């Protein structure tokens, strides 16, 4: 499946499963889930895959920047929570480890290491070091990516470094199924946000920031 589909499905799945009850949990959870849902596709293969990887990296950076700006402008309490759970050393160690794992994964064949349970475990552990509250959301987003790609025709090496790949071979990554799933993910995400009390409080904060 394509990046947009993984973005919407990953975010919606994590919010539906974990149901954040506070604004900081909603914002960090949605951001972590979105990154988790997309990050697997930074692995490179064909020239098209390289272009897709660049889009994923850009989208990940945008999500991170939006979260930082939201905290800065709206004072959501994320930084206070972060300081309470972590230290500068932990933040640096977790971030560096996350980036090194992604750098390694980006050089691997498509749907190998970055589409494995090993990558899931390692990257989730890094997120847990950086911001423990977000690790479960990241894991659900990542798992949703593996689940969606399992239906495709190109196998995933889920048990990397074992070379055997697995897939159901039911659809292509760019066909009708992808578009239907993306639409379902968008609708589900909107419904979840409309029904979410933290999302309502976040919207109120945004409106106060805009209109005073």
Coordinates of C-alpha atoms in Angstrom, one line a residue:
X1 CA 0.0 0.0 0.0
X2 CA 1.1 3.6 -0.5
X3 CA 2.2 6.1 2.0
X4 CA -1.1 8.0 2.3
X5 CA -3.0 4.8 3.1
X6 CA -0.5 3.8 5.7
X7 CA -0.7 7.3 7.2
X8 CA -4.4 7.3 7.7
X9 CA -4.8 3.6 8.6
X10 CA -1.9 3.7 11.0
X11 CA -3.1 6.8 12.8
X12 CA -6.8 5.7 12.9
X13 CA -5.9 2.2 14.1
X14 CA -3.8 3.5 17.0
X15 CA -6.3 6.1 18.2
X16 CA -9.1 3.5 17.9
X17 CA -7.2 0.9 19.9
X18 CA -5.6 3.1 22.5
X19 CA -8.2 5.8 22.9
X20 CA -6.1 8.7 24.3
X21 CA -7.9 10.6 27.1
X22 CA -5.8 13.8 27.2
X23 CA -4.7 16.4 24.7
X24 CA -1.0 15.6 25.0
X25 CA -1.7 11.9 24.6
X26 CA -3.8 12.6 21.5
X27 CA -1.2 14.8 19.8
X28 CA 1.8 12.7 20.6
X29 CA -0.1 9.5 20.0
X30 CA -1.4 10.5 16.6
X31 CA 2.1 11.8 15.6
X32 CA 3.8 8.6 16.7
X33 CA 1.2 6.4 15.1
X34 CA 1.5 8.4 11.8
X35 CA 5.3 8.0 11.8
X36 CA 5.0 4.3 12.8
X37 CA 2.5 3.7 10.0
X38 CA 4.8 5.2 7.3
X39 CA 8.4 4.6 8.4
X40 CA 8.7 1.1 7.0
X41 CA 8.7 2.4 3.5
X42 CA 11.9 4.3 3.8
X43 CA 13.6 1.1 2.6
X44 CA 14.9 1.5 -0.9
X45 CA 14.7 -0.6 -4.1
X46 CA 13.7 0.8 -7.5
X47 CA 13.9 4.4 -8.4
X48 CA 10.2 4.6 -7.6
X49 CA 10.9 3.2 -4.2
X50 CA 13.6 5.9 -3.7
X51 CA 11.0 8.6 -4.5
X52 CA 8.5 7.0 -2.2
X53 CA 11.2 6.8 0.6
X54 CA 11.9 10.6 0.1
X55 CA 8.2 11.3 0.5
X56 CA 8.0 9.2 3.7
X57 CA 11.1 11.0 5.2
X58 CA 9.6 14.4 4.4
X59 CA 6.2 13.4 5.8
X60 CA 7.8 12.1 9.0
X61 CA 9.7 15.4 9.4
X62 CA 6.5 17.4 8.8
X63 CA 4.7 15.4 11.5
X64 CA 7.5 16.1 14.0
X65 CA 7.6 19.8 13.2
X66 CA 3.8 20.1 13.5
X67 CA 3.9 18.4 16.9
X68 CA 6.7 20.8 18.1
X69 CA 4.8 23.9 16.8
X70 CA 1.6 22.7 18.5
X71 CA 3.4 22.4 21.8
X72 CA 5.1 25.8 21.4
X73 CA 2.0 27.7 20.3
X74 CA -0.7 25.9 22.4
X75 CA 1.3 24.9 25.5
X76 CA -0.2 21.4 25.5
X77 CA 1.9 20.0 28.3
X78 CA 3.9 17.6 26.1
X79 CA 7.3 19.2 27.1
X80 CA 6.4 18.9 30.8
X81 CA 5.5 15.3 30.4
X82 CA 8.7 14.7 28.4
X83 CA 10.9 16.3 31.0
X84 CA 9.2 14.2 33.7
X85 CA 9.8 10.9 31.9
X86 CA 13.1 11.4 30.3
X87 CA 16.4 13.3 30.4
X88 CA 18.6 14.9 27.8
X89 CA 20.8 11.9 27.7
X90 CA 17.9 9.5 27.2
X91 CA 16.5 11.8 24.5
X92 CA 19.7 11.9 22.6
X93 CA 20.4 8.2 23.0
X94 CA 16.9 7.2 21.8
X95 CA 16.9 9.7 18.9
X96 CA 20.4 8.7 17.7
X97 CA 19.5 5.0 17.9
X98 CA 16.2 5.5 16.1
X99 CA 18.0 7.4 13.2
X100 CA 20.8 4.8 13.0
X101 CA 18.3 2.0 12.7
X102 CA 16.4 3.9 10.0
X103 CA 19.6 4.7 8.2
X104 CA 20.4 1.0 8.1
X105 CA 16.9 0.0 7.1
X106 CA 16.9 2.6 4.3
X107 CA 19.7 0.7 2.6
X108 CA 18.1 -2.7 2.8
X109 CA 15.9 -4.2 0.0
X110 CA 12.3 -3.2 0.0
X111 CA 10.1 -5.2 2.5
X112 CA 13.0 -6.8 4.3
X113 CA 14.4 -5.5 7.6
X114 CA 12.1 -2.4 7.8
X115 CA 9.1 -4.7 7.3
X116 CA 10.0 -7.1 10.1
X117 CA 9.1 -7.7 13.7
X118 CA 12.8 -7.1 14.5
X119 CA 12.5 -3.5 13.2
X120 CA 9.2 -3.1 15.1
X121 CA 10.8 -4.1 18.4
X122 CA 14.0 -2.0 17.9
X123 CA 12.2 1.2 16.8
X124 CA 9.5 0.9 19.4
X125 CA 12.2 0.5 22.1
X126 CA 13.8 3.7 20.8
X127 CA 10.5 5.6 21.0
X128 CA 10.0 4.2 24.5
X129 CA 13.3 5.7 25.5
X130 CA 12.5 9.1 23.9
X131 CA 8.8 9.4 25.0
X132 CA 7.3 6.3 26.8
X133 CA 3.7 7.5 26.4
X134 CA 4.0 7.4 22.6
X135 CA 5.6 4.0 22.2
X136 CA 2.4 2.0 22.1
X137 CA 0.9 4.3 19.4
X138 CA 4.0 3.9 17.3
X139 CA 3.9 0.1 17.7
X140 CA 0.2 -0.1 16.6
X141 CA 0.9 2.2 13.6
X142 CA 3.9 0.0 12.6
X143 CA 1.9 -3.2 13.0
X144 CA -0.9 -1.7 10.8
X145 CA 1.7 -1.2 8.0
X146 CA 2.9 -4.8 8.2
X147 CA -0.7 -6.1 8.3
X148 CA -1.7 -4.0 5.2
X149 CA 1.3 -5.0 3.2
X150 CA 0.7 -8.7 4.1
X151 CA -2.2 -8.6 1.6
X152 CA 0.0 -7.5 -1.3
X153 CA 1.8 -9.6 -3.9
X154 CA 5.3 -8.7 -2.8
X155 CA 6.4 -10.8 0.3
X156 CA 7.5 -9.2 3.6
X157 CA 10.4 -10.7 5.5
X158 CA 8.5 -10.5 8.8
X159 CA 11.0 -12.8 10.6
X160 CA 14.1 -11.1 9.3
X161 CA 17.0 -12.1 9.2
X162 CA 15.3 -15.3 8.0
X163 CA 15.1 -14.8 4.3
X164 CA 11.7 -16.3 3.7
X165 CA 9.0 -13.7 2.9
X166 CA 5.3 -13.9 3.5
X167 CA 2.2 -12.4 1.8
X168 CA -1.3 -13.4 0.7
X169 CA -0.9 -12.0 -2.8
X170 CA -4.4 -10.7 -3.0
X171 CA -3.8 -7.2 -4.4
X172 CA -1.3 -4.7 -5.7
X173 CA 0.0 -1.8 -3.7
X174 CA -1.4 0.8 -6.1
X175 CA -4.8 -0.6 -7.2
X176 CA -8.4 -0.2 -6.2
X177 CA -7.9 -1.9 -2.8
X178 CA -5.3 0.7 -1.9
X179 CA -7.7 3.5 -2.7
X180 CA -10.6 1.9 -0.9
X181 CA -8.5 1.4 2.2
X182 CA -7.2 5.0 2.1
X183 CA -10.8 6.2 2.0
X184 CA -11.8 4.0 4.8
X185 CA -8.8 5.2 6.9
X186 CA -9.7 8.9 6.3
X187 CA -13.3 8.4 7.2
X188 CA -12.4 6.4 10.3
X189 CA -9.9 9.0 11.5
X190 CA -12.4 11.8 11.1
X191 CA -15.1 9.9 13.0
X192 CA -12.6 9.1 15.8
X193 CA -11.6 12.8 16.1
X194 CA -15.2 14.0 16.0
X195 CA -16.1 11.7 18.8
X196 CA -12.9 12.3 20.8
X197 CA -13.2 14.5 23.9
X198 CA -9.4 15.4 23.8
X199 CA -9.8 16.4 20.1
X200 CA -12.7 18.8 21.2
X201 CA -10.5 20.3 23.8
X202 CA -7.6 20.7 21.3
X203 CA -9.9 22.4 18.9
X204 CA -11.0 24.8 21.6
X205 CA -7.4 25.6 22.4
X206 CA -6.7 26.3 18.7
X207 CA -9.8 28.6 18.4
X208 CA -8.7 30.5 21.5
X209 CA -5.2 30.9 20.1
X210 CA -6.6 32.2 16.8
X211 CA -9.3 34.4 18.0
X212 CA -8.1 35.2 21.5

